[in-house]
XYZ file of C-alpha atoms in Angstrom:
642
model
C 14.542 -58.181 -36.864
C 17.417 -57.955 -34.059
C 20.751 -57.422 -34.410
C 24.262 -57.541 -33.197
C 27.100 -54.498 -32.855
C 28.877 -56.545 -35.959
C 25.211 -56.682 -38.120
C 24.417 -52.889 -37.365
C 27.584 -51.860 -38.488
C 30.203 -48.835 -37.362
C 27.861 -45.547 -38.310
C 24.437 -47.359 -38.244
C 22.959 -46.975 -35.131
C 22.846 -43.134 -35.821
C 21.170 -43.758 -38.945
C 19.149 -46.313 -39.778
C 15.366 -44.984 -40.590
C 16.990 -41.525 -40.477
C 16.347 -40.392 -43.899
C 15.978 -36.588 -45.281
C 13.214 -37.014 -47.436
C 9.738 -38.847 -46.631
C 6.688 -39.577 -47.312
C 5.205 -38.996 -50.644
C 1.699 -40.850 -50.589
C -0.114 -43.003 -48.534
C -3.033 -45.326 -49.455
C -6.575 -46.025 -48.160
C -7.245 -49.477 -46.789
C -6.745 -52.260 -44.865
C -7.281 -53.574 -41.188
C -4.887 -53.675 -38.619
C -5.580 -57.414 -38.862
C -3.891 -58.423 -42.007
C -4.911 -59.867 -45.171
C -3.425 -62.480 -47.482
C -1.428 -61.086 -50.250
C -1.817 -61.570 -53.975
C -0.335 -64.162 -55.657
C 3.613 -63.421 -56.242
C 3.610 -61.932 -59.874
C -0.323 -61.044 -60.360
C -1.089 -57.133 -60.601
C -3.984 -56.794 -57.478
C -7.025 -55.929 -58.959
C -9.189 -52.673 -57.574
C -10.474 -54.924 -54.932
C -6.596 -56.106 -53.639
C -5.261 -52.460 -54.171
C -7.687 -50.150 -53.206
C -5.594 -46.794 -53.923
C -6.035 -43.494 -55.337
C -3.006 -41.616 -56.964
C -3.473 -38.464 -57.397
C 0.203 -37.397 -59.011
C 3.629 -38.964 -60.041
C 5.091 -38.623 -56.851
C 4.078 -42.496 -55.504
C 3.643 -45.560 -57.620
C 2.096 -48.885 -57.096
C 4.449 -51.350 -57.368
C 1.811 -53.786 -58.468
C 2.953 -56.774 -56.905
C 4.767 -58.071 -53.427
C 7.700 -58.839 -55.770
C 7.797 -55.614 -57.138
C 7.767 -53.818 -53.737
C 10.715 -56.136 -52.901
C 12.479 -55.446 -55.751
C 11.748 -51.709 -55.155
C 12.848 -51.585 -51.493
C 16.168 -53.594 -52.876
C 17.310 -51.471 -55.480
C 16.914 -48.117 -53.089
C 18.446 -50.197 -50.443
C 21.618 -51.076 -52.707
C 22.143 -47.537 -53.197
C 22.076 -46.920 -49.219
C 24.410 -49.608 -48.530
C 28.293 -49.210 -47.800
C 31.373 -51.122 -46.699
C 30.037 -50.280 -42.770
C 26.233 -50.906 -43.175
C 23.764 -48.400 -44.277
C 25.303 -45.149 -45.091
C 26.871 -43.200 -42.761
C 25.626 -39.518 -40.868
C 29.204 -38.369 -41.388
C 28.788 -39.951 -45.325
C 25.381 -38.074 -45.746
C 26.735 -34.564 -44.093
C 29.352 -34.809 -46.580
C 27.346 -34.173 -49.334
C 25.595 -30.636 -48.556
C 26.782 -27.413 -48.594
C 26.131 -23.751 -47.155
C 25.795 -20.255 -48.287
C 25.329 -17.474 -46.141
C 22.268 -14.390 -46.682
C 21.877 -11.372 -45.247
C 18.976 -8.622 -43.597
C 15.638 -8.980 -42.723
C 13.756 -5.813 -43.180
C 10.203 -4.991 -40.789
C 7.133 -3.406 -42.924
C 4.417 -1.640 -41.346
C 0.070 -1.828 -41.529
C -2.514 -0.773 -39.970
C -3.405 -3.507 -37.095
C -7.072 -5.681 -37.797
C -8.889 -8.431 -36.260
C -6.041 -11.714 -36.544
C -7.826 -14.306 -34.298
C -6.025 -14.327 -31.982
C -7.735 -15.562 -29.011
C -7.078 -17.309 -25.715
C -6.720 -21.543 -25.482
C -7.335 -23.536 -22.715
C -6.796 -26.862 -22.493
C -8.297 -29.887 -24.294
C -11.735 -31.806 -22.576
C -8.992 -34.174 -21.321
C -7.422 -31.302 -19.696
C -3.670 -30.911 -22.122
C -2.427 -28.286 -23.452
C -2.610 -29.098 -26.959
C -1.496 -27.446 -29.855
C -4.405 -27.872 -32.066
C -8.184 -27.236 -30.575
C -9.925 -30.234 -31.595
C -6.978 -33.052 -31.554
C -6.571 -34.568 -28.105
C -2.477 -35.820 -27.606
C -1.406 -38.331 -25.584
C -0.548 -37.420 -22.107
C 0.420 -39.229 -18.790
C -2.796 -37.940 -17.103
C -6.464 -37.694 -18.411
C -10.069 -36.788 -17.315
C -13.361 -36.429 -18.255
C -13.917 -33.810 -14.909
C -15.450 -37.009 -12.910
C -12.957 -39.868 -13.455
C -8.648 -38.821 -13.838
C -7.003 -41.873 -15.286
C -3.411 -41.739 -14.868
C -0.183 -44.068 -16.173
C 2.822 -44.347 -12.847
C 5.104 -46.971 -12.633
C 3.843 -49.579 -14.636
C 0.343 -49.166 -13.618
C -3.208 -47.675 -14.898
C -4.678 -45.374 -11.624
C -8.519 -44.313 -11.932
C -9.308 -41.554 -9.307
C -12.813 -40.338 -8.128
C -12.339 -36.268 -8.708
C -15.531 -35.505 -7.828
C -15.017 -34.909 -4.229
C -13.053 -32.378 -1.532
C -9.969 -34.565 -2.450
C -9.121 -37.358 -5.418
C -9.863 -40.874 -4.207
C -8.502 -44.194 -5.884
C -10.883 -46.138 -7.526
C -9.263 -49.255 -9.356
C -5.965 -49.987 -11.080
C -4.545 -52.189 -13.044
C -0.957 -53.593 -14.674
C 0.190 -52.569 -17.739
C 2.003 -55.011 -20.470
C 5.568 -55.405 -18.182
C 8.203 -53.734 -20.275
C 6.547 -51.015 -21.418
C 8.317 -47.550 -21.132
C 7.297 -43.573 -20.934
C 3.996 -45.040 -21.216
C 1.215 -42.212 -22.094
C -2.824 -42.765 -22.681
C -5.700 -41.006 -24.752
C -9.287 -40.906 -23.237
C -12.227 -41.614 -25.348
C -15.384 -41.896 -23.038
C -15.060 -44.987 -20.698
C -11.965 -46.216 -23.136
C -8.711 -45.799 -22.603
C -5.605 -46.357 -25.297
C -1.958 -46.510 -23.743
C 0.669 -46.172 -26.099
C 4.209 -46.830 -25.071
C 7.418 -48.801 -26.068
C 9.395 -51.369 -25.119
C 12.130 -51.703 -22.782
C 13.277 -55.491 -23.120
C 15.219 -55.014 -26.056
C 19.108 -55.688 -25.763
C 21.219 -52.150 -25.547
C 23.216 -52.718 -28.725
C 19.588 -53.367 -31.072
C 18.082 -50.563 -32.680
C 15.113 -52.193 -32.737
C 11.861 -50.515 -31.283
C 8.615 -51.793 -30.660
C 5.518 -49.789 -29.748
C 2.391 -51.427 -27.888
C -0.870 -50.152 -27.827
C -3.226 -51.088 -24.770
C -6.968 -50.624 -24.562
C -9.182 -50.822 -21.533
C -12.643 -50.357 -20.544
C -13.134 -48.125 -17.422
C -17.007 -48.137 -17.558
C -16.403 -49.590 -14.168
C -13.914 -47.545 -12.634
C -13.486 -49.350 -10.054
C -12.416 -52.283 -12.140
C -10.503 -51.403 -15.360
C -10.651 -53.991 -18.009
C -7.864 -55.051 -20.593
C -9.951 -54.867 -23.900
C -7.044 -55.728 -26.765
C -2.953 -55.383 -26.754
C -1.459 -55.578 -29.729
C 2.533 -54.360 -30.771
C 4.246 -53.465 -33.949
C 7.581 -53.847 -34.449
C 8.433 -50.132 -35.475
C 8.237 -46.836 -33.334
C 5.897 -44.393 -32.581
C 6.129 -40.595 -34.423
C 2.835 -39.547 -32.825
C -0.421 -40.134 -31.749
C -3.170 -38.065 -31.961
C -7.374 -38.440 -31.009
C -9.968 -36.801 -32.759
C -13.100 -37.634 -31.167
C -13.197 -40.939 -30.626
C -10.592 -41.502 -34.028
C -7.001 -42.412 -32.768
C -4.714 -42.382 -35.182
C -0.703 -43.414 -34.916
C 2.125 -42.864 -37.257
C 4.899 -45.167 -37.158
C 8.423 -45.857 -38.560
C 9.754 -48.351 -39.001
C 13.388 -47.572 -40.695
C 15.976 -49.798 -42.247
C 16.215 -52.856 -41.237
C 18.930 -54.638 -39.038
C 20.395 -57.040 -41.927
C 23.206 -59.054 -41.529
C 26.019 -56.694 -42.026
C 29.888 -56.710 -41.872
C 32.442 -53.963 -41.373
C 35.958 -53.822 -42.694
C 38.586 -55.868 -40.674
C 42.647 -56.621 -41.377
C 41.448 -59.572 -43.809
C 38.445 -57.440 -45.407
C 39.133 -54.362 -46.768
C 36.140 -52.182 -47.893
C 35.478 -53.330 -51.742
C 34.684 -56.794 -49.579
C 32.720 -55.817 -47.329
C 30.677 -53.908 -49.624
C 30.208 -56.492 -51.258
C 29.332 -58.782 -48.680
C 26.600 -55.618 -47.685
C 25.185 -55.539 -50.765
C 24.514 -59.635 -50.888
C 22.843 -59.224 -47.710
C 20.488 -56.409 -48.932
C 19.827 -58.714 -52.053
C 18.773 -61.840 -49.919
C 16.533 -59.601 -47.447
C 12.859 -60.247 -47.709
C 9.453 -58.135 -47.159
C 9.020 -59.150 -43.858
C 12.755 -57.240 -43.199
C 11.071 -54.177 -44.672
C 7.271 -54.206 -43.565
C 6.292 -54.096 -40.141
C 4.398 -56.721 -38.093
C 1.631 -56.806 -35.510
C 1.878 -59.259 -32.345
C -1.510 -59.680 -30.341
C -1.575 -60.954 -26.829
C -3.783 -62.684 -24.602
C -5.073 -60.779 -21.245
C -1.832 -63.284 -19.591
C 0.510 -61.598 -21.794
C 1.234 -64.181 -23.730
C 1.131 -63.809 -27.852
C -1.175 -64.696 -29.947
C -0.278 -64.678 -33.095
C 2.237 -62.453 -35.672
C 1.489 -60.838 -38.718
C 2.128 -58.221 -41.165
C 0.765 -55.364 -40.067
C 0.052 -53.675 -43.670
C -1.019 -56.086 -46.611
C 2.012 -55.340 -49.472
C -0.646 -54.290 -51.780
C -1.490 -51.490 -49.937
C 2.018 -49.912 -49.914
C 3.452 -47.284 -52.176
C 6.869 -46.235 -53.157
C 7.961 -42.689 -54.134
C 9.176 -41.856 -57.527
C 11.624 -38.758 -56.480
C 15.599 -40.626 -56.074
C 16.158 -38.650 -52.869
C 13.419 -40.256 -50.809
C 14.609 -41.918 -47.808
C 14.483 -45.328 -47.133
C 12.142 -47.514 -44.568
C 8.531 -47.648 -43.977
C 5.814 -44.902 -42.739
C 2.627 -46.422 -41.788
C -0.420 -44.709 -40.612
C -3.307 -46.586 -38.237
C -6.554 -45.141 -38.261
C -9.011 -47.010 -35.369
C -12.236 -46.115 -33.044
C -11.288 -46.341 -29.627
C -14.182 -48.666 -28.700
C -12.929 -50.872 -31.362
C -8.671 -51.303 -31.853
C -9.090 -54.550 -33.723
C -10.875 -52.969 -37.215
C -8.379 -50.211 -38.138
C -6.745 -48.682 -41.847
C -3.661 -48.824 -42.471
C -1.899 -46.956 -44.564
C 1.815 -47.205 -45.833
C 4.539 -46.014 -48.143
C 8.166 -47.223 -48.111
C 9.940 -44.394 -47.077
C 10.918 -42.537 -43.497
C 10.343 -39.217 -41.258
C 9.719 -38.310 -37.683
C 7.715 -35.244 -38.278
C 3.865 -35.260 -38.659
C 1.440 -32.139 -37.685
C -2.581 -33.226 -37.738
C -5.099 -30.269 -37.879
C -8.945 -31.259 -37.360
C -9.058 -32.007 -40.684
C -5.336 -32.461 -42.575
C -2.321 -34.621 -41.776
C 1.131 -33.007 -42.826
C 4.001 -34.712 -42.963
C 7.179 -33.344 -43.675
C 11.095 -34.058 -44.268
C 13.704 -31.493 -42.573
C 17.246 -31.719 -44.653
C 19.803 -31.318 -42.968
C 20.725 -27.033 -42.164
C 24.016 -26.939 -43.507
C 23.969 -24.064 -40.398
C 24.205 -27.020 -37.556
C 22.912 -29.923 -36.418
C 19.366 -29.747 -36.210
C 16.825 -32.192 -34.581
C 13.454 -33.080 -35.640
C 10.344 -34.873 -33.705
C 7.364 -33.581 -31.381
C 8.256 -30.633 -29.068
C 8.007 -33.113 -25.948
C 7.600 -36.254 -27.320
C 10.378 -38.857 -27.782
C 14.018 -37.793 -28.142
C 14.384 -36.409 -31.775
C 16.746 -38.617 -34.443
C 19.456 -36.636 -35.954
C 18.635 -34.962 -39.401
C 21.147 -36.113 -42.287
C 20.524 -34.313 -45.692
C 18.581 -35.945 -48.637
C 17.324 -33.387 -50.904
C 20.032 -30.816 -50.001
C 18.235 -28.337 -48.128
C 14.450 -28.903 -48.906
C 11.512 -30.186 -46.966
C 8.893 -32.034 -48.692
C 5.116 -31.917 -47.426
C 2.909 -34.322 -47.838
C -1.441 -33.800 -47.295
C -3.999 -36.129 -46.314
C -7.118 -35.759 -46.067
C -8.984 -37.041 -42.931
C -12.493 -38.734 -42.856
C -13.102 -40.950 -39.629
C -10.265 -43.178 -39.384
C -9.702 -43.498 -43.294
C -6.949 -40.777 -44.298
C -6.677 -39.878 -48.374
C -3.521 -38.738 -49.771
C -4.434 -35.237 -51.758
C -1.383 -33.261 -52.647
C 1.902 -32.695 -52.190
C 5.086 -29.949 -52.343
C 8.598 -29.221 -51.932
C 9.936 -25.923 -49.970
C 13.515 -24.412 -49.503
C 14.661 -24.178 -45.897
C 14.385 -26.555 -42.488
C 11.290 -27.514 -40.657
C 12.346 -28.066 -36.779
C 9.109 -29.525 -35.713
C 5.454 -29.922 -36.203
C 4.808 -26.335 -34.416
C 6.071 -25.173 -37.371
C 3.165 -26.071 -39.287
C 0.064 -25.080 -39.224
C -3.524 -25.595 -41.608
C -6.277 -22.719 -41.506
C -8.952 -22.310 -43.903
C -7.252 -24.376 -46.282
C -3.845 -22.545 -46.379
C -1.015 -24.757 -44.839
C 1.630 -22.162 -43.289
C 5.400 -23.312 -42.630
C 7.997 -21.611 -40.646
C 11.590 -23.125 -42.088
C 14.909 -22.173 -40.767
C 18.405 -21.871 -42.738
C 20.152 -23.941 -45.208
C 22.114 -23.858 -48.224
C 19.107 -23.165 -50.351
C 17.801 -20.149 -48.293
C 20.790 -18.426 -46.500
C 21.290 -17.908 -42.775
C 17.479 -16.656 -42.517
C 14.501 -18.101 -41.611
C 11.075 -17.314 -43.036
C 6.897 -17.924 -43.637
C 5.544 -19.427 -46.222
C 1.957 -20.068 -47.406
C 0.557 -22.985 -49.592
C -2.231 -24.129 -50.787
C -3.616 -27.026 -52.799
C -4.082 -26.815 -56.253
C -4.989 -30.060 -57.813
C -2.663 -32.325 -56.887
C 0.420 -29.758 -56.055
C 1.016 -27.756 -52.601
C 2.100 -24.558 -54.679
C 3.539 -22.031 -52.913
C 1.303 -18.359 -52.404
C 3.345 -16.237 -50.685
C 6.448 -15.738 -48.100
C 8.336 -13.546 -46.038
C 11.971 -13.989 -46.074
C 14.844 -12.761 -43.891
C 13.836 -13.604 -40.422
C 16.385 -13.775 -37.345
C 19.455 -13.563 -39.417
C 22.626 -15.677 -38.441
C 19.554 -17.075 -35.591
C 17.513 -20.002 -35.500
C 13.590 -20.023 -35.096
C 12.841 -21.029 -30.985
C 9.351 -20.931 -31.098
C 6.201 -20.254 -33.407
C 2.729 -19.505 -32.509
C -0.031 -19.171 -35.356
C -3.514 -17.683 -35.190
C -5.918 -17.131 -38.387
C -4.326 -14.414 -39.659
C -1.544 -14.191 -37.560
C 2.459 -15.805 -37.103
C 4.488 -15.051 -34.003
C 8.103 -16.300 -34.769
C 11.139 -16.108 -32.240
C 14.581 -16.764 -33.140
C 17.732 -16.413 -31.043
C 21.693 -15.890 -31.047
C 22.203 -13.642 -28.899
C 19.313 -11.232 -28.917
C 15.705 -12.355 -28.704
C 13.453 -11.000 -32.072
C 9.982 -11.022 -31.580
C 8.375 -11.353 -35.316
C 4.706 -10.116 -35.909
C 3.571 -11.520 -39.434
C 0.211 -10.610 -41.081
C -1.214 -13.673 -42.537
C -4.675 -12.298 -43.262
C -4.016 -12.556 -47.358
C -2.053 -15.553 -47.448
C -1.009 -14.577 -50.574
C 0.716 -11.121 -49.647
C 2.159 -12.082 -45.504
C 3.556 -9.205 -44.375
C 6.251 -8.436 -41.946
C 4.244 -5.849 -39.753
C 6.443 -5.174 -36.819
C 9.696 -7.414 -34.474
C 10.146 -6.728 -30.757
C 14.091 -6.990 -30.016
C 14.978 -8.088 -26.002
C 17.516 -9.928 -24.427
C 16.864 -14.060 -23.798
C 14.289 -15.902 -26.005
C 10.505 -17.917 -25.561
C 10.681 -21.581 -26.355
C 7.277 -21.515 -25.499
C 3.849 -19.194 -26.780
C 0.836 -19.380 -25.239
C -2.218 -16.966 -26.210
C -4.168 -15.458 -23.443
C -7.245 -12.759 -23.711
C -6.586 -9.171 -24.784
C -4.661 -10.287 -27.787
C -1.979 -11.255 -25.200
C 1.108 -14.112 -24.830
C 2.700 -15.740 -22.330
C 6.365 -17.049 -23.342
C 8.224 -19.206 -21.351
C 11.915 -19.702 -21.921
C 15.252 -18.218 -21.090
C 16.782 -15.191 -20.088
C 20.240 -13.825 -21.286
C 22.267 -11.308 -21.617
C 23.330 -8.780 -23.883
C 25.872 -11.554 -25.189
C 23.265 -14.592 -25.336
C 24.730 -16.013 -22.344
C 21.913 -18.183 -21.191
C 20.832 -16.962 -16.907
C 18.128 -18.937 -16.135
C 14.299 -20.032 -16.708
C 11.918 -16.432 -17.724
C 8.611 -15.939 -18.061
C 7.193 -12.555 -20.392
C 4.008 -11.311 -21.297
C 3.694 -9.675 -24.563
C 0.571 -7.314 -26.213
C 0.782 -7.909 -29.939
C -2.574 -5.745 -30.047
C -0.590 -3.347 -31.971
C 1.721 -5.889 -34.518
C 3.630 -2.729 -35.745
C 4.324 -2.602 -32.129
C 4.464 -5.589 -30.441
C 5.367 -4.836 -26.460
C 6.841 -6.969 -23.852
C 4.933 -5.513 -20.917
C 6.075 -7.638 -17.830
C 8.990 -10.431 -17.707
C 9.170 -12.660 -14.177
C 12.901 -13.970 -14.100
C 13.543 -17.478 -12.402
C 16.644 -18.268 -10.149
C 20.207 -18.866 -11.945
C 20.299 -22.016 -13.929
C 16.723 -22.710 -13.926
C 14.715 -24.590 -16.788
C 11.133 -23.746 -17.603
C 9.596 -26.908 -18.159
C 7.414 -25.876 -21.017
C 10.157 -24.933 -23.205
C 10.518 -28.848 -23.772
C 7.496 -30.071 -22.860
C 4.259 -27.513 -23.759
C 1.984 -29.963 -21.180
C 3.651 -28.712 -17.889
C 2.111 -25.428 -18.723
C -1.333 -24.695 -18.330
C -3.815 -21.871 -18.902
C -6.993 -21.094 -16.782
C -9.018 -18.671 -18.707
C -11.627 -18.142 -15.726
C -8.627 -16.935 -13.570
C -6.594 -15.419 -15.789
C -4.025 -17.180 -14.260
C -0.905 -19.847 -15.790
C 0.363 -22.684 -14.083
C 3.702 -23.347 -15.282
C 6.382 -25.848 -13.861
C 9.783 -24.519 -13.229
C 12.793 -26.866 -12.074
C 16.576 -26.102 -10.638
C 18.454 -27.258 -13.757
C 18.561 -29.686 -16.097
C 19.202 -32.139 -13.238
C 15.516 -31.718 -11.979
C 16.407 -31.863 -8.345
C 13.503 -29.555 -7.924
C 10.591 -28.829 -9.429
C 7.837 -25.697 -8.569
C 4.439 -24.806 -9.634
C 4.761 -20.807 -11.216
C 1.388 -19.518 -10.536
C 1.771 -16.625 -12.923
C -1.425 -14.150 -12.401
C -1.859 -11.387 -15.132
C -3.031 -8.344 -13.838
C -3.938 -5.661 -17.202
C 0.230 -5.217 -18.139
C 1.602 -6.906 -15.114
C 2.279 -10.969 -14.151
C 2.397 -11.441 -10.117
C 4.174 -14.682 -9.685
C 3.796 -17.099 -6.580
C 6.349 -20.421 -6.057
C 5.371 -23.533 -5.120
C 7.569 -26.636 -3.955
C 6.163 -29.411 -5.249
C 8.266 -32.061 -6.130
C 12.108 -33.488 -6.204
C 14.437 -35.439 -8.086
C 13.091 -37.485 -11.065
C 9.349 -36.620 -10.650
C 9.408 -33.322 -11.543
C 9.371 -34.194 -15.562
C 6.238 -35.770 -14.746
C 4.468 -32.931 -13.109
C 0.967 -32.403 -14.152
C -1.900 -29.485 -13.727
C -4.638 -30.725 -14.818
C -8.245 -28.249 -14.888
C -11.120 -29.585 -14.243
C -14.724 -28.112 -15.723
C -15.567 -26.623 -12.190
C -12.320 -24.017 -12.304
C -10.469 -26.956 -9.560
C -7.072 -28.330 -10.615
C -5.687 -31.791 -10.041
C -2.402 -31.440 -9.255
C -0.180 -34.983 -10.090
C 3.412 -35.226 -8.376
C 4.865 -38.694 -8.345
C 2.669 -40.883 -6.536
C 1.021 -38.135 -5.087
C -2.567 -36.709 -6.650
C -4.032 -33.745 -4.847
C -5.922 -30.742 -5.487
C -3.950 -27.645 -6.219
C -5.039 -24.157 -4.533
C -4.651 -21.444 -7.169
């Protein structure tokens, strides 16, 4: 599933897999190690196709020629004289409109939940309590397992100082590596780097060891799919990945002195036409403990894939992998032909969403902190489609599904409580040049729509959003920085309560006690010219009044590091006191510890020089159970004084 610069064609490498809409089921079944399919032609019977549909919006193809046939026919319509269509192609097609106001209401102030979060048992900041994310450091408060230059480090932290235990090599090639800790098992997840420059193609492996022996960590399974991660999430000892895998790399041409484009189309479309399933559905590789493979096969059975009936789904394949960390080799699998690179998990729910493209800009969508976002292109003109699972061990049930106006910029923008999902969407042709709140909630099969508040940050778009049980903190930015308080405590009737209006912007919330937030982001001026890294407190005890009570401004051109990455910041409730990582620029030459310690209304902040160059994105504070925190700087592990 390579490819060349000629095969990918001019406008493909920005595309391919990029598509506006996603995915609209998912199915319940399967093993990460394959099984056979049906005979070609013969409808599987309830024990090939184990699915439930619960609505129109995915069909069963009912056999692996039909899914073929399926993905062909979509794929036809993709398909132009340069390879699969084109960002500039897809762009094209949408258009804007423009709104106007947002208007603050006023009640009195009640009990929200909002209350302080520390980090998970692993020690990240997470955004959900109760679903561990992948980090590059982990620990259980006696053993810190860490990933660093192609290697797995155990460290004794039980001591006056962390001591080195055992290590091990990870699978060579395998980049921004990051693990999960269940118990004495470790999961890396990473992808590879061997890959040519010019091919699209990505890979992600996924490495289990035992460290019941710290001292010795042993390789338990490795196993990669030929498709990349969206995200990976633990819940208890559940891991559970989402993966794309795109369009394919098919044998394309491109236009040339003695080709014009009705040839070349052509020439696309016959390649299209000749591509098989194993062009469209992932595979799985397993290796030996040498590194050398084992054996390659389909990763999801063809029966257990669905195709959605809506014509402005995007084209590829989602597949989810449900697994106990003790045990990689017996997983579900779930998939649907179709793409996205957006998926929030609550303890219970997965959401997965599309993001159309603005019409306002070019927006990105992916994990705040995860891998570098794809490019949005539009697909069903300025809607985002939402897609719920239920969860149950490491099965995952597809149970409803809706459509909203506006853009979603990233899974912070959802949120699940009590049954209510609650979406923060920016502009686009279908709202205006607002942003706003909405709440759903399943009915049957449908995610129907209960209420909204409209007209947010007008002619701004959303930086950050922080949600609480009956509470939404939204801040969007041009050139001022509006706070928005929004009473979710009936779902069905949010209210805009009160909006706090200050120069810069938070790219990052973070609830404290006292119905309190720190933000960490930028400061500006009257104009929006960005200054430099800031850190502000604010007391939304009072949402009619939401204060900002203390800011602590960094040097000129500084970055906070949370603003990109919400696991360089970290929250010790004991000591009412945040660790945050600052750095000198986007550069990274230099990288500090904030130690930001609230006092009532005020933040006293203390610098530390920690690291340079490179290894400052890879700063880490981790807390352990007895109030001490590991502080991880390069190669360097130590114990951080607060």
């Amino acid at each position: 599933m390579s490819s060349t610069p000629g095969q990918a064609g001019l406008a493909v490498a920005a595309v391919a897999g990029l598509g506006a809409s996603f995915l609209t089921g998912m199915v319940v079944a399967g093993a990460f190690e394959p099984v056979a399919d049906p005979p070609i032609g013969r409808a599987p019977t309830s024990a090939d196709l184990p699915i439930r549909l619960v609505n129109a919006d995915l069909t069963a193809p009912g056999s692996c020629e039909a899914l073929l046939d399926s993905y062909v026919e979509r794929g036809l319509d993709r398909v132009g004289p340069y390879g699969w269509d084109s960002v500039v192609e897809l762009m094209g097609r949408a258009e804007a409109s423009v709104g106007s106001g947002a208007v603050a209401e006023e009640a009195a102030p009640v009990d929200r939940g909002v209350v302080e979060q520390g980090s998970s048992a692993t020690g990240t900041n997470v955004q959900e309590t109760g679903v561990d994310e992948p980090d590059v450091v982990k620990t259980d408060g006696e053993v810190l397992v860490r990933v660093r230059d192609g290697e797995l480090l155990v460290h004794d932290v039980t001591g006056t100082r962390p001591v080195g235990q055992g290590d091990t090599d990870l699978p060579d090639g395998l980049a921004a590596a990051e693990l999960l800790l269940a118990g004495g098992t470790v999961v890396v997840t990473g992808e590879s780097t061997d890959a040519p420059w010019h091919v699209r193609e990505r890979t992600t492996h996924v490495v289990t060891y035992d460290i019941s022996d710290p001292a010795s960590p042993r390789l338990v399974d490795h196993r990669s799919v030929d498709a990349g991660l969206v995200r990976a999430v633990q819940h208890g000892d559940d891991v559970r990945l989402v993966l794309t895998s795109g369009l394919p790399d098919l044998d394309f041409v491109q236009p040339r002195w003695w080709r014009d484009d009705d040839g070349a189309l052509e020439r696309n479309r016959d390649a299209v036409r000749r591509s098989t399933l194993d062009d469209w559905l992932p595979s799985v590789t397993t290796y030996d403990a040498d590194g050398s493979e084992t054996g390659t096969q389909r990763l999801v059975d063809c029966s257990r894939v669905t195709v959605p009936s809506h014509e402005d789904a995007a084209l590829g394949t989602m597949t989810l992998v449900g697994f106990d960390a003790d045990d990689p080799a017996d997983t579900d699998t779930l998939a649907v032909a179709t793409d996205t690179g957006l998926a929030y998990f609550s303890p219970t729910r997965l959401y997965l969403a599309t993001s159309g493209w603005s019409g306002w800009g070019c927006c990105w969508d992916g994990p705040v902190g995860g891998p570098v976002g794809r490019p949005v292109v539009p697909g069903d003109q300025g809607r985002s489609r939402l897609y719920a699972f239920e969860l149950d061990g490491t099965d995952a049930t597809y149970v409803a599904s809706g459509v909203v106006d506006g853009v979603i910029r990233d899974r912070w923008s959802m949120d699940e409580h009590d049954g209510v999902l609650r979406v923060a969407v920016g502009p686009s042709h279908e709202t205006g040049n607002f942003s706003s709140v909405l709440t759903l909630r399943e009915d049957g099969d449908d995610l129907e729509e209960i209420g909204r508040v409209d007209k947010l940050g007008v002619n701004e778009e959303i930086k950050s959003v922080r949600w609480f049980d009956g509470l939404a903190v939204v801040v969007t930015f041009r050139q001022i920085d509006p706070l928005y308080a929004i009473d979710l405590t009936d779902p069905a009737d949010p209210e805009l309560l009160g909006e706090l209006k200050i120069p810069g912007f938070s790219e990052y919330l973070h609830p404290i006690s006292g119905q309190r937030l720190i933000g960490m982001g930028q400061d500006a001026t009257l104009q929006g010219r960005l200054r430099g890294a800031q850190a502000a407190l604010f007391d939304i005890s009072d949402l009619t009044d939401p204060r900002r009570t203390d800011v602590v401004t960094y040097r000129k051109g500084s970055v906070a590091g949370a603003a990109t990455d919400p696991r360089q910041f970290t929250w010790l409730p004991g000591r009412e006191t945040a660790l945050t990582v600052v750095t000198d620029g986007w550069t990274g030459r230099t990288g500090w510890v904030s130690v930001l310690r609230v006092a009532g209304d005020q933040l006293d902040n203390r610098m530390v020089e920690v690291a340079h160059g490179s290894d400052v994105d890879a700063i880490r504070l981790v807390p352990l159970p007895d109030d001490r925190v590991v502080l991880l700087t390069g190669d360097d592990i130590s114990f951080f004084e607060v």
